[in-house]
Structures are given as C-alpha cells and as structure tokens.
Amino acid sequence: MNEIIKPQACNFIIFGIKGDLSKRKLLPALYYLEKKKNIHNDTNIIGISRSKCNIKDNINIIKKSLLNFLEEKINNEVWLKFSARFKFYNLDVYNNNNFIKLKKINLKNKNIIYYFATPPSTFSYICEGLGKNKMNTKNTRIIIEKPLGENLKSYNYINKILLKYFKETQIYRIDHYLGKEIILNLLALRFSNILFFSNWNNNIIDSVQITIFEQIGIEGRTEYFNKTGQTRDMVQNHLLQILTIIAMAPPSNLNSNNISIEKIKILRSLRRIDYKNINENTVLGQYTSGVINNNNVPSYLEEICINNKSNTETFVVIKANIDNWQWFGVPFYLRTGKRIKKKIAEIVIYFKNLPFNLFNKFNKKLLQNKIIIRLYPNEGIEIKIFNKLSGLNNNYKLRSTKLNFNFYEKKNIHKCNAYELLILEAMLGNQSLFVSGNEIKESWKWIDLIINSWKKKKIKPIIYKSGTWGPKESDILIQKDGRKWNK
Ligand code: BG6
C-alpha cells in the first residue's frame, strides 16, 4: 500500500466559490482529495463570494456542483466530512476594509492558501486587500489562474502587483496541463530511460508535433474568448509549456527553480517569428457552422452573437524552431483548434529515416519510427517500430507494430485530475509543477511578436467548417516541409 500523503492543516480560502472554475474544477478536486484522505483533519475550506447567502444555501450550491461535475456518485460518509469543513464569507474584494473579517478566521490555522478563482481584473484588489490588512504573512501562498495578462505589458503589470505583496516563492501560477499524469510522465520518460535520454536531439529526431484539438466551441465565454483567441488561450501557456518539457535539458534536480531555469533557456532560444517570416510559419482559422457527432453546431460569429466580422482565431498552427545545439533543425509544429472533428491531444516525436535501407529488396521504403504521447483519448504512450512478418514465405517483409502503454488499462482506476494533483502540491508547498513568473514573461515575448505581426500584415483567420480538421492551409504548411500531420 502506498503511504497517504497528508499536507499540514491549512485554511484553504477560495475567492469566487460560486464561479465556474470552482464548480467545475476546484470543488470536485477537493472532494476527491477528501475521499483519498489527503486533507488534514484540521483544514478548513473557506468560500468567498460577493453575494450574501445563508450557510444552508451555500452548502447546497457545493453539493449541486459535485452532483454536476463529479465522475461518480457522492459518497455520504465523505460528503459529511467534506461539507463540515466549509465556512462562507461574503466580501466585496474592491473594498479593502472588508478583508478584516477574514483576518479573524485566519488565526486558527498557521498555513493559509488563497485561491484566486476570479477574473484577473480582481487580482490587484485582492492582493491589496490582503496586503493592506497584513494578511500576506510568510505562511501564506496564493494560487492564481491563467490568463495572466493579454500581452507582456499587461502581464508585467499584474506581476508587479503580485510581487509587491508576495514573494515569488509564495506565488503558485497554475497551468493545469502540468498536472496531467502524462505530462509528468514525460519527465520520467525522458530522464529515467537512457534509451530516450541519449537519443533526444537533432541527431536522430526529425520533428515534433504537439496537437490539442477540441470538439467544444467557446462554451459561453464570449467576451473572454473574443478578446483572447486560441493563441493566447492555449499556445501561450499549455502548448509552450509542453514544448519546454519536451525540449529542456535535464535539470540538476527536481527543485522548481532548477526546472524553471531549463525551461526558460528553451523559451529564450525560440526563433523569432515576425512580419518577415510570419506567412510561412503560421496559419490562423475560425470555425463556421457544421456538424459534430451528428449535431449541428453554430459558427463562431453566431456563438458570440456578432453578425459582422470578428478576426479572433479559433484555430492556429505555429511552426516553432529552437535555435540551440540540441534542437537546431528540428521543427516543433504546434497546432490547436476548437470545433474540430475529434478531441485529440497528443505529442508526436518523429525520428529520422535510417541512412541506408538493408531490406530494400522487400520494402521499398522504411517508414519513420515515432513515439506518440497521448493525453487524450486513452492517456498513454505508443511507440511505432518495425518487425519482420512471420512465416516461411515472407523473407524480410516488414510491418509496423505498436508498442502500446495505456496508463488506465485496469478498470475502476480513478484518474487523478490535474487540479487534484496541483492543489495537493500547493498544500505541500511544492512549486515544481507551477509556472514561474519568468517563464510567463518569456512566453509572452515570443507570442506578442507573432500576434503583432499578424496585425501588421493584416492576416485574417481562414474560415473552416466545424467538424473538420481545420483549414487546408494547415496541411499545406507542413507538406511544404515534406511532412504530414499524424493521423
Ligand atoms: C483551458 C482553456 O485553459 O483549457 C479552454 O481556457 C480549453 O479554452 C481548456 O478548453 C482545455 O483543457 P483540457 O484539459 O480539457 O484539454
């Protein structure tokens, strides 16, 4: 039996307890941690919202969220223990004096975690409220959600306020992709197997594809998404984080600072994409109506209720190059979109062709070896290799075989959701699965240049039908390099 990890007791304070993020992600994650006995008996969960409501109604809201978003039935025993942890406060974060109420409850437990599950526009007010009331003592941590700014300038502004009241070691910037089991396994795969470790460079790797496709549209987040677009929503954070984990050199240990140093080196080595090379390195798209899983779905413009034009992209391809000794010449193709035919999230590492085909009498061409790291569906790793067809008459006819490693083959294994893991890590005070301020800064620098170049060159998204694989220009971009997308 594995030992149960139990962090110290804390007051876990959620600003925005009635918001979408809390309902969909945080409350189910906390419930699962309760079920697995990962929460200390003396930990309180304190929900903050603007509107006043009695405790019974608030508890009902929590229960309803679990009923809607848990992947299983609520267990009565767990619920009794879980619901008893809650306290609720109504507080207007725009008024500093209101924070005094919170100060009283904070005295009971030494450690305090503030989760900002509110829009970024409130972050500075919450920080000031906490700071001015001296509630930012060294035993406090804050967890904040993306989007952190919409460009480098606005990010710097947010970061400056955070750093005015909290030290970097107290700030936990969440990117929920870093809590996904398979992404953690990527580190294990790379740095615990000499097989991969010694082959992880431009001598034998040809190219890398990182794809995150979703069937959903913008899910009612009209105002947010129309300002943000797919590049800021997905590439600046999730895809670039995955890229850094694939490409970084081994850190000297698993300490958060050392991991971050290696990731930053990769971000700084990304080749600039500017107005001169933007056309050959990027494709933008926006979905129109179509059919997904036999259902008609509306166009992006219909979803955001705009009849005329919006140039916001819902699909993007970026060909990234890393100019360092290890990766020079290996393109990283980043691709993400909404309302795509299938939900797929995968990383595909293509290896180079062998310089000579010993079996050419029987096989005209040897295909490339590849490793597919699947985030969705069926989290797992697949390695494509070649072997000989068995039988007397087959000589050296080869076939491609999959070595398939599925993480959840055994039924009834509860998949640890990313938020569960990340909240537990924050309770333990371990920052290594969170993103440092400097990583975000470097990501914005690279993305800003791309977005500004689209503007400068007046590049508009190409319309694609919902339920397809995106605009055909995405295929053309990669075909020009003599490659194609993994199917
Ligand atoms: C979020 C984006 O960060 O990630 C959403 O804001 C996106 O637009 C979501 O749908 C995808 O996450 P996952 O875990 O479902 O792949």
CSV table of C-alpha atoms in Angstrom, one decimal, residues 2-474:
chain,number,residue,atom,x,y,z
A,2,ASN,CA,1.2,3.5,-0.8
A,3,GLU,CA,1.6,5.8,2.1
A,4,ILE,CA,-1.1,8.5,2.0
A,5,ILE,CA,0.4,12.0,1.6
A,6,LYS,CA,-1.2,14.4,4.0
A,7,PRO,CA,-0.1,18.0,3.9
A,8,GLN,CA,-0.2,20.2,7.1
A,9,ALA,CA,-3.5,21.7,8.1
A,10,CYS,CA,-4.4,25.0,6.4
A,11,ASN,CA,-7.1,27.4,5.7
A,12,PHE,CA,-7.9,27.0,2.0
A,13,ILE,CA,-9.6,30.2,1.0
A,14,ILE,CA,-11.3,30.3,-2.4
A,15,PHE,CA,-12.2,33.7,-3.8
A,16,GLY,CA,-15.0,33.1,-6.3
A,17,ILE,CA,-16.5,30.0,-4.7
A,18,LYS,CA,-19.7,30.3,-6.8
A,19,GLY,CA,-17.9,30.8,-10.1
A,20,ASP,CA,-17.5,28.4,-12.9
A,21,LEU,CA,-13.9,27.4,-12.1
A,22,SER,CA,-14.8,26.5,-8.5
A,23,LYS,CA,-17.9,24.5,-9.5
A,24,ARG,CA,-16.3,22.6,-12.4
A,25,LYS,CA,-12.8,22.0,-11.2
A,26,LEU,CA,-11.9,23.1,-7.6
A,27,LEU,CA,-14.7,21.6,-5.6
A,28,PRO,CA,-14.6,18.2,-7.4
A,29,ALA,CA,-10.8,18.1,-6.9
A,30,LEU,CA,-11.1,18.9,-3.2
A,31,TYR,CA,-13.8,16.3,-2.8
A,32,TYR,CA,-11.5,13.6,-4.4
A,33,LEU,CA,-8.7,14.7,-2.1
A,34,GLU,CA,-11.0,14.2,0.8
A,35,LYS,CA,-12.1,10.8,-0.4
A,36,LYS,CA,-8.4,9.8,-0.7
A,37,LYS,CA,-7.8,11.1,2.8
A,38,ASN,CA,-5.2,13.7,1.5
A,39,ILE,CA,-6.7,16.6,3.5
A,40,HIS,CA,-5.6,17.2,7.1
A,41,ASN,CA,-8.4,16.9,9.7
A,42,ASP,CA,-8.0,20.5,10.8
A,43,THR,CA,-8.1,22.0,7.3
A,44,ASN,CA,-10.9,24.5,6.7
A,45,ILE,CA,-12.3,25.4,3.3
A,46,ILE,CA,-13.5,29.0,3.2
A,47,GLY,CA,-15.6,30.1,0.3
A,48,ILE,CA,-15.7,33.8,-0.5
A,49,SER,CA,-18.3,35.3,-2.8
A,50,ARG,CA,-19.8,38.7,-3.3
A,51,SER,CA,-23.4,37.8,-2.7
A,52,LYS,CA,-24.7,37.1,0.8
A,53,CYS,CA,-26.3,33.7,1.3
A,54,ASN,CA,-27.0,31.6,4.4
A,55,ILE,CA,-24.9,28.5,5.1
A,56,LYS,CA,-27.5,26.0,4.1
A,57,ASP,CA,-27.9,27.6,0.7
A,58,ASN,CA,-24.2,27.7,0.2
A,59,ILE,CA,-23.7,24.1,1.2
A,60,ASN,CA,-26.5,23.2,-1.3
A,61,ILE,CA,-24.5,25.0,-4.0
A,62,ILE,CA,-21.5,23.0,-3.2
A,63,LYS,CA,-23.5,19.7,-3.3
A,64,LYS,CA,-25.0,20.7,-6.6
A,65,SER,CA,-21.6,21.4,-8.2
A,66,LEU,CA,-20.4,17.9,-7.1
A,67,LEU,CA,-23.6,16.3,-8.5
A,68,ASN,CA,-23.0,18.0,-11.8
A,69,PHE,CA,-19.2,17.6,-12.1
A,70,LEU,CA,-18.1,14.5,-10.2
A,71,GLU,CA,-17.5,11.5,-12.3
A,72,GLU,CA,-19.1,9.3,-9.7
A,73,LYS,CA,-21.9,9.3,-7.1
A,74,ILE,CA,-21.3,11.3,-3.9
A,75,ASN,CA,-20.3,9.1,-1.0
A,76,ASN,CA,-22.3,10.0,2.0
A,77,GLU,CA,-19.5,9.5,4.6
A,78,VAL,CA,-17.1,11.6,2.5
A,79,TRP,CA,-19.6,14.3,2.0
A,80,LEU,CA,-20.3,14.6,5.7
A,81,LYS,CA,-16.7,15.1,6.4
A,82,PHE,CA,-16.1,17.4,3.4
A,83,SER,CA,-19.2,19.6,3.9
A,84,ALA,CA,-18.3,20.1,7.6
A,85,ARG,CA,-15.0,21.9,6.6
A,86,PHE,CA,-16.8,24.8,4.9
A,87,LYS,CA,-17.3,28.3,6.1
A,88,PHE,CA,-18.6,31.1,3.9
A,89,TYR,CA,-18.0,34.8,3.8
A,90,ASN,CA,-19.4,37.5,1.6
A,91,LEU,CA,-16.9,40.1,0.7
A,92,ASP,CA,-16.6,42.8,-1.9
A,93,VAL,CA,-13.0,42.5,-3.0
A,94,TYR,CA,-13.0,46.1,-4.2
A,95,ASN,CA,-13.2,47.3,-0.6
A,96,ASN,CA,-10.0,46.8,1.4
A,97,ASN,CA,-11.8,47.2,4.8
A,98,ASN,CA,-13.9,44.1,4.1
A,99,PHE,CA,-10.8,41.9,4.5
A,100,ILE,CA,-10.8,42.4,8.3
A,101,LYS,CA,-13.5,39.7,8.5
A,102,LEU,CA,-11.2,37.1,7.0
A,103,LYS,CA,-8.3,38.0,9.3
A,104,LYS,CA,-10.1,36.7,12.4
A,105,ILE,CA,-10.6,33.2,11.0
A,106,ASN,CA,-7.1,33.0,9.7
A,107,LEU,CA,-5.6,32.9,13.2
A,108,LYS,CA,-6.7,29.3,13.8
A,109,ASN,CA,-4.5,27.6,11.3
A,110,LYS,CA,-0.9,28.5,10.6
A,111,ASN,CA,-0.9,27.9,6.8
A,112,ILE,CA,-3.2,29.9,4.6
A,113,ILE,CA,-3.7,29.3,0.9
A,114,TYR,CA,-5.7,31.9,-1.1
A,115,TYR,CA,-7.0,30.6,-4.4
A,116,PHE,CA,-7.9,33.5,-6.8
A,117,ALA,CA,-10.7,31.8,-8.8
A,118,THR,CA,-11.9,35.2,-10.0
A,119,PRO,CA,-11.1,37.2,-13.2
A,120,PRO,CA,-7.6,38.6,-13.4
A,121,SER,CA,-9.0,42.1,-13.2
A,122,THR,CA,-9.7,41.4,-9.5
A,123,PHE,CA,-6.2,40.2,-8.6
A,124,SER,CA,-4.8,43.6,-7.8
A,125,TYR,CA,-7.7,44.4,-5.5
A,126,ILE,CA,-7.4,41.0,-3.7
A,127,CYS,CA,-3.7,41.5,-3.3
A,128,GLU,CA,-4.1,45.0,-1.9
A,129,GLY,CA,-6.9,43.9,0.4
A,130,LEU,CA,-4.7,41.1,1.8
A,131,GLY,CA,-1.6,43.2,1.8
A,132,LYS,CA,-3.0,46.3,3.5
A,133,ASN,CA,-4.6,44.2,6.2
A,134,LYS,CA,-1.3,42.4,6.8
A,135,MET,CA,-2.7,39.0,5.7
A,136,ASN,CA,0.2,38.3,3.4
A,137,THR,CA,2.5,36.9,6.1
A,138,LYS,CA,5.2,34.4,5.2
A,139,ASN,CA,2.9,31.4,5.9
A,140,THR,CA,0.6,32.4,3.1
A,141,ARG,CA,0.5,31.1,-0.5
A,142,ILE,CA,-1.6,32.3,-3.4
A,143,ILE,CA,-2.8,30.2,-6.3
A,144,ILE,CA,-3.6,32.1,-9.5
A,145,GLU,CA,-5.2,31.1,-12.8
A,146,LYS,CA,-4.5,32.0,-16.4
A,147,PRO,CA,-5.0,34.1,-18.3
A,148,LEU,CA,-2.2,36.1,-16.8
A,149,GLY,CA,-2.4,39.2,-18.9
A,150,GLU,CA,-3.1,39.5,-22.6
A,151,ASN,CA,0.4,40.5,-23.6
A,152,LEU,CA,3.8,41.2,-21.9
A,153,LYS,CA,2.8,44.7,-20.8
A,154,SER,CA,-0.4,43.7,-19.0
A,155,TYR,CA,1.3,40.6,-17.6
A,156,ASN,CA,4.1,42.8,-16.1
A,157,TYR,CA,1.5,45.0,-14.5
A,158,ILE,CA,-0.2,42.0,-12.8
A,159,ASN,CA,3.1,40.5,-11.8
A,160,LYS,CA,4.3,43.8,-10.3
A,161,ILE,CA,1.3,43.9,-8.0
A,162,LEU,CA,1.6,40.3,-7.0
A,163,LEU,CA,5.3,40.8,-6.2
A,164,LYS,CA,4.5,43.9,-4.2
A,165,TYR,CA,2.7,41.8,-1.7
A,166,PHE,CA,4.0,38.3,-2.1
A,167,LYS,CA,7.4,36.7,-2.8
A,168,GLU,CA,7.9,34.5,-5.8
A,169,THR,CA,8.1,31.5,-3.5
A,170,GLN,CA,4.5,32.3,-2.3
A,171,ILE,CA,3.0,32.5,-5.8
A,172,TYR,CA,1.6,29.4,-7.5
A,173,ARG,CA,0.7,30.1,-11.1
A,174,ILE,CA,-1.4,27.2,-12.4
A,175,ASP,CA,-1.2,25.7,-15.8
A,176,HIS,CA,-3.5,22.7,-15.4
A,177,TYR,CA,-1.7,20.8,-18.2
A,178,LEU,CA,1.3,20.5,-15.9
A,179,GLY,CA,-0.9,18.5,-13.5
A,180,LYS,CA,-1.8,15.9,-16.2
A,181,GLU,CA,-0.4,12.5,-15.4
A,182,ILE,CA,1.0,12.1,-18.9
A,183,ILE,CA,2.9,15.4,-18.8
A,184,LEU,CA,4.5,14.3,-15.5
A,185,ASN,CA,5.4,11.0,-17.2
A,186,LEU,CA,7.1,12.9,-19.9
A,187,LEU,CA,9.8,13.9,-17.4
A,188,ALA,CA,10.0,10.3,-16.2
A,189,LEU,CA,10.2,9.0,-19.7
A,190,ARG,CA,13.0,11.4,-20.7
A,191,PHE,CA,15.1,11.4,-17.6
A,192,SER,CA,14.8,7.8,-16.3
A,193,ASN,CA,15.4,5.9,-19.5
A,194,ILE,CA,18.8,6.0,-21.2
A,195,LEU,CA,17.1,4.8,-24.3
A,196,PHE,CA,15.3,8.1,-24.7
A,197,PHE,CA,17.8,10.3,-22.9
A,198,SER,CA,20.7,9.6,-25.2
A,199,ASN,CA,18.6,9.9,-28.4
A,200,TRP,CA,16.8,13.1,-27.6
A,201,ASN,CA,18.3,15.6,-30.0
A,202,ASN,CA,18.7,16.7,-33.6
A,203,ASN,CA,21.0,13.7,-34.5
A,204,ILE,CA,18.1,11.4,-34.6
A,205,ILE,CA,14.8,13.3,-34.0
A,206,ASP,CA,13.3,14.7,-37.2
A,207,SER,CA,10.4,16.8,-36.0
A,208,VAL,CA,7.9,17.1,-33.2
A,209,GLN,CA,4.1,17.7,-33.4
A,210,ILE,CA,2.1,19.0,-30.5
A,211,THR,CA,-1.7,18.9,-31.2
A,212,ILE,CA,-4.6,19.9,-28.9
A,213,PHE,CA,-7.9,19.7,-30.7
A,214,GLU,CA,-11.3,20.1,-29.0
A,215,GLN,CA,-14.8,19.5,-30.2
A,216,ILE,CA,-16.3,22.1,-28.0
A,217,GLY,CA,-16.6,25.8,-29.0
A,218,ILE,CA,-16.2,28.6,-26.6
A,219,GLU,CA,-18.7,27.4,-24.1
A,220,GLY,CA,-20.4,30.8,-23.5
A,221,ARG,CA,-17.1,32.6,-22.7
A,222,THR,CA,-17.9,35.1,-25.4
A,223,GLU,CA,-16.4,38.2,-24.0
A,224,TYR,CA,-13.2,36.5,-22.7
A,225,PHE,CA,-12.6,34.5,-25.9
A,226,ASN,CA,-13.3,37.2,-28.4
A,227,LYS,CA,-10.6,39.3,-26.7
A,228,THR,CA,-8.2,36.4,-26.2
A,229,GLY,CA,-8.3,34.0,-29.2
A,230,GLN,CA,-6.9,30.5,-29.4
A,231,THR,CA,-3.2,31.6,-29.4
A,232,ARG,CA,-3.4,33.4,-26.0
A,233,ASP,CA,-5.9,30.9,-24.6
A,234,MET,CA,-3.9,27.7,-25.5
A,235,VAL,CA,-0.5,28.3,-27.1
A,236,GLN,CA,1.0,31.0,-24.8
A,237,ASN,CA,0.5,28.6,-21.9
A,238,HIS,CA,-0.3,24.9,-22.4
A,239,LEU,CA,1.4,24.3,-25.7
A,240,LEU,CA,4.5,26.2,-24.9
A,241,GLN,CA,4.7,24.5,-21.5
A,242,ILE,CA,4.6,21.1,-23.2
A,243,LEU,CA,7.2,22.3,-25.7
A,244,THR,CA,9.6,23.3,-22.9
A,245,ILE,CA,9.2,20.0,-21.1
A,246,ILE,CA,10.0,18.0,-24.3
A,247,ALA,CA,12.9,20.2,-25.2
A,248,MET,CA,14.6,21.2,-21.9
A,249,ALA,CA,17.9,19.9,-20.8
A,250,PRO,CA,18.0,17.8,-17.7
A,251,PRO,CA,17.6,20.0,-14.6
A,252,SER,CA,20.2,19.5,-11.9
A,253,ASN,CA,17.4,18.2,-9.6
A,254,LEU,CA,13.6,18.4,-9.4
A,255,ASN,CA,13.6,21.6,-7.5
A,256,SER,CA,11.2,24.1,-9.0
A,257,ASN,CA,13.8,26.7,-9.6
A,258,ASN,CA,16.1,24.4,-11.4
A,259,ILE,CA,13.3,23.1,-13.7
A,260,SER,CA,12.3,26.6,-14.4
A,261,ILE,CA,15.8,27.7,-15.3
A,262,GLU,CA,16.0,24.9,-18.0
A,263,LYS,CA,12.5,25.8,-19.4
A,264,ILE,CA,13.4,29.5,-19.6
A,265,LYS,CA,16.6,28.6,-21.7
A,266,ILE,CA,14.3,26.9,-24.2
A,267,LEU,CA,11.8,29.8,-24.4
A,268,ARG,CA,14.7,32.2,-24.9
A,269,SER,CA,16.0,30.0,-27.8
A,270,LEU,CA,12.8,30.1,-29.7
A,271,ARG,CA,13.4,31.6,-33.1
A,272,ARG,CA,11.6,34.9,-33.6
A,273,ILE,CA,8.6,34.8,-35.8
A,274,ASP,CA,8.0,38.3,-37.1
A,275,TYR,CA,6.4,40.0,-40.0
A,276,LYS,CA,9.1,38.8,-42.4
A,277,ASN,CA,8.5,35.1,-41.8
A,278,ILE,CA,5.0,35.0,-40.3
A,279,ASN,CA,3.4,33.7,-43.5
A,280,GLU,CA,5.4,30.5,-43.9
A,281,ASN,CA,5.3,29.7,-40.2
A,282,THR,CA,1.7,30.2,-39.1
A,283,VAL,CA,-1.9,29.6,-40.1
A,284,LEU,CA,-5.0,31.0,-38.5
A,285,GLY,CA,-8.5,29.8,-38.7
A,286,GLN,CA,-12.0,30.5,-37.4
A,287,TYR,CA,-14.9,28.0,-37.4
A,288,THR,CA,-18.1,28.3,-39.2
A,289,SER,CA,-21.2,26.2,-38.6
A,290,GLY,CA,-21.0,22.4,-39.2
A,291,VAL,CA,-21.8,19.0,-37.8
A,292,ILE,CA,-20.0,17.3,-34.8
A,293,ASN,CA,-21.1,13.9,-33.6
A,294,ASN,CA,-24.2,14.2,-35.7
A,295,ASN,CA,-25.2,17.5,-34.1
A,296,ASN,CA,-25.5,20.8,-35.9
A,297,VAL,CA,-23.2,23.4,-34.3
A,298,PRO,CA,-23.3,27.2,-34.9
A,299,SER,CA,-20.5,29.3,-36.3
A,300,TYR,CA,-18.1,31.2,-34.1
A,301,LEU,CA,-19.8,34.5,-35.1
A,302,GLU,CA,-23.2,33.1,-34.1
A,303,GLU,CA,-21.9,31.9,-30.8
A,304,ILE,CA,-20.6,35.3,-29.9
A,305,CYS,CA,-23.7,37.0,-31.3
A,306,ILE,CA,-21.9,39.2,-33.8
A,307,ASN,CA,-23.3,39.4,-37.3
A,308,ASN,CA,-20.4,41.2,-38.9
A,309,LYS,CA,-16.8,40.3,-38.6
A,310,SER,CA,-14.5,39.2,-35.7
A,311,ASN,CA,-10.9,38.4,-36.5
A,312,THR,CA,-10.4,36.3,-33.5
A,313,GLU,CA,-8.8,32.9,-34.3
A,314,THR,CA,-10.2,29.6,-33.0
A,315,PHE,CA,-7.5,27.6,-34.7
A,316,VAL,CA,-3.8,28.2,-35.0
A,317,VAL,CA,-0.7,26.4,-36.3
A,318,ILE,CA,2.7,27.7,-35.5
A,319,LYS,CA,6.0,26.2,-36.7
A,320,ALA,CA,8.5,26.8,-33.9
A,321,ASN,CA,12.2,26.4,-34.1
A,322,ILE,CA,14.6,26.2,-31.2
A,323,ASP,CA,18.0,27.6,-32.0
A,324,ASN,CA,20.3,25.7,-29.7
A,325,TRP,CA,22.8,22.9,-30.1
A,326,GLN,CA,20.3,20.2,-29.2
A,327,TRP,CA,17.4,21.2,-31.4
A,328,PHE,CA,18.6,23.3,-34.3
A,329,GLY,CA,16.9,22.0,-37.5
A,330,VAL,CA,14.1,20.1,-35.7
A,331,PRO,CA,10.8,21.9,-36.2
A,332,PHE,CA,8.2,21.8,-33.5
A,333,TYR,CA,4.7,22.1,-35.1
A,334,LEU,CA,2.2,23.5,-32.6
A,335,ARG,CA,-1.5,23.0,-33.6
A,336,THR,CA,-4.7,23.7,-31.7
A,337,GLY,CA,-8.3,24.4,-32.5
A,338,LYS,CA,-11.9,24.4,-31.4
A,339,ARG,CA,-14.9,22.6,-33.0
A,340,ILE,CA,-12.6,20.1,-34.7
A,341,LYS,CA,-13.8,16.7,-35.8
A,342,LYS,CA,-12.4,14.8,-32.8
A,343,LYS,CA,-11.0,15.7,-29.4
A,344,ILE,CA,-7.3,14.8,-29.6
A,345,ALA,CA,-4.4,15.9,-27.5
A,346,GLU,CA,-1.0,14.3,-28.4
A,347,ILE,CA,2.7,14.9,-28.8
A,348,VAL,CA,4.3,13.0,-31.7
A,349,ILE,CA,8.1,12.6,-31.9
A,350,TYR,CA,9.2,11.6,-35.3
A,351,PHE,CA,12.6,10.0,-35.7
A,352,LYS,CA,14.9,10.4,-38.8
A,353,ASN,CA,15.0,7.9,-41.6
A,354,LEU,CA,17.8,5.4,-41.4
A,355,PRO,CA,20.6,6.4,-43.8
A,356,PHE,CA,20.5,3.0,-45.6
A,357,ASN,CA,17.7,0.5,-46.2
A,358,LEU,CA,19.1,-3.0,-45.8
A,359,PHE,CA,15.7,-4.5,-46.6
A,360,ASN,CA,15.1,-2.6,-49.9
A,361,LYS,CA,14.5,-5.8,-51.8
A,362,PHE,CA,11.4,-6.5,-49.8
A,363,ASN,CA,10.4,-3.0,-48.6
A,364,LYS,CA,10.9,0.0,-50.9
A,365,LYS,CA,10.8,2.5,-48.1
A,366,LEU,CA,11.3,2.2,-44.3
A,367,LEU,CA,8.9,4.5,-42.5
A,368,GLN,CA,10.0,6.7,-39.7
A,369,ASN,CA,9.9,5.4,-36.1
A,370,LYS,CA,7.7,7.6,-33.9
A,371,ILE,CA,6.7,8.0,-30.3
A,372,ILE,CA,3.1,9.1,-29.7
A,373,ILE,CA,2.5,10.6,-26.2
A,374,ARG,CA,-1.3,10.6,-25.9
A,375,LEU,CA,-3.0,13.0,-23.5
A,376,TYR,CA,-6.4,12.3,-25.0
A,377,PRO,CA,-8.1,9.8,-25.7
A,378,ASN,CA,-6.6,6.9,-23.6
A,379,GLU,CA,-3.7,8.5,-21.9
A,380,GLY,CA,-0.6,6.5,-22.7
A,381,ILE,CA,2.5,6.1,-24.8
A,382,GLU,CA,2.7,4.4,-28.1
A,383,ILE,CA,6.0,3.5,-29.9
A,384,LYS,CA,6.0,2.6,-33.6
A,385,ILE,CA,8.7,0.2,-34.6
A,386,PHE,CA,9.2,-2.4,-37.4
A,387,ASN,CA,9.5,-6.1,-37.3
A,388,LYS,CA,9.5,-9.0,-39.7
A,389,LEU,CA,6.3,-10.6,-40.8
A,390,SER,CA,6.4,-14.2,-39.5
A,391,GLY,CA,6.0,-17.1,-41.9
A,392,LEU,CA,8.2,-19.1,-44.3
A,393,ASN,CA,7.4,-17.1,-47.4
A,394,ASN,CA,7.8,-13.6,-46.1
A,395,ASN,CA,11.5,-13.2,-46.2
A,396,TYR,CA,12.2,-9.8,-44.8
A,397,LYS,CA,8.9,-8.2,-45.4
A,398,LEU,CA,8.5,-5.8,-42.6
A,399,ARG,CA,5.4,-4.4,-40.8
A,400,SER,CA,4.9,-1.5,-38.5
A,401,THR,CA,4.0,-2.5,-34.9
A,402,LYS,CA,2.8,-0.5,-32.0
A,403,LEU,CA,4.2,-0.9,-28.5
A,404,ASN,CA,1.2,0.5,-26.6
A,405,PHE,CA,1.3,1.5,-23.0
A,406,ASN,CA,-2.0,2.6,-21.6
A,407,PHE,CA,-2.0,4.1,-18.1
A,408,TYR,CA,-5.5,3.2,-17.2
A,409,GLU,CA,-5.9,-0.3,-18.6
A,410,LYS,CA,-7.2,-1.5,-15.3
A,411,LYS,CA,-10.8,-0.6,-14.9
A,412,ASN,CA,-12.1,1.4,-11.9
A,413,ILE,CA,-8.9,3.4,-11.5
A,414,HIS,CA,-9.9,6.9,-10.7
A,415,LYS,CA,-7.9,9.2,-13.0
A,416,CYS,CA,-6.3,11.7,-10.8
A,417,ASN,CA,-7.5,15.0,-12.2
A,418,ALA,CA,-4.9,17.8,-12.8
A,419,TYR,CA,-6.5,20.1,-10.3
A,420,GLU,CA,-6.4,17.4,-7.6
A,421,LEU,CA,-2.7,17.0,-8.0
A,422,LEU,CA,-1.9,20.7,-8.3
A,423,ILE,CA,-4.0,21.6,-5.2
A,424,LEU,CA,-2.3,18.9,-3.2
A,425,GLU,CA,1.2,20.1,-4.4
A,426,ALA,CA,0.3,23.7,-3.4
A,427,MET,CA,-0.9,22.4,0.1
A,428,LEU,CA,2.5,20.6,0.3
A,429,GLY,CA,4.3,23.8,-0.6
A,430,ASN,CA,5.9,22.2,-3.7
A,431,GLN,CA,6.2,24.7,-6.6
A,432,SER,CA,7.8,22.4,-9.2
A,433,LEU,CA,4.5,21.8,-11.1
A,434,PHE,CA,3.7,25.5,-11.3
A,435,VAL,CA,4.9,28.1,-13.8
A,436,SER,CA,7.4,30.8,-12.7
A,437,GLY,CA,6.9,34.5,-13.4
A,438,ASN,CA,9.9,34.5,-15.8
A,439,GLU,CA,8.6,31.6,-17.9
A,440,ILE,CA,5.4,33.5,-18.4
A,441,LYS,CA,7.4,36.6,-19.3
A,442,GLU,CA,9.4,34.8,-22.0
A,443,SER,CA,6.3,33.1,-23.4
A,444,TRP,CA,4.6,36.5,-23.8
A,445,LYS,CA,7.6,38.0,-25.5
A,446,TRP,CA,7.5,35.3,-28.2
A,447,ILE,CA,3.8,35.3,-28.6
A,448,ASP,CA,3.5,39.1,-28.7
A,449,LEU,CA,5.8,39.3,-31.7
A,450,ILE,CA,3.6,36.7,-33.5
A,451,ILE,CA,0.3,38.4,-32.7
A,452,ASN,CA,1.7,41.8,-33.6
A,453,SER,CA,3.0,40.5,-36.9
A,454,TRP,CA,-0.5,39.1,-37.8
A,455,LYS,CA,-1.8,42.6,-37.1
A,456,LYS,CA,0.9,44.4,-39.0
A,457,LYS,CA,0.4,42.1,-42.1
A,458,LYS,CA,-3.4,42.2,-41.7
A,459,ILE,CA,-3.5,38.4,-41.6
A,460,LYS,CA,-7.1,37.2,-41.0
A,461,PRO,CA,-8.2,33.8,-39.9
A,462,ILE,CA,-9.3,31.4,-42.7
A,463,ILE,CA,-12.8,30.0,-42.3
A,464,TYR,CA,-13.1,26.3,-41.7
A,465,LYS,CA,-16.1,24.1,-41.2
A,466,SER,CA,-16.9,22.9,-37.7
A,467,GLY,CA,-16.4,19.1,-37.6
A,468,THR,CA,-13.4,19.1,-39.9
A,469,TRP,CA,-9.6,19.1,-39.2
A,470,GLY,CA,-9.3,22.9,-39.7
A,471,PRO,CA,-8.3,24.9,-42.8
A,472,LYS,CA,-6.5,23.0,-45.5
A,473,GLU,CA,-3.7,25.6,-45.3
A,474,SER,CA,-2.7,23.8,-42.1
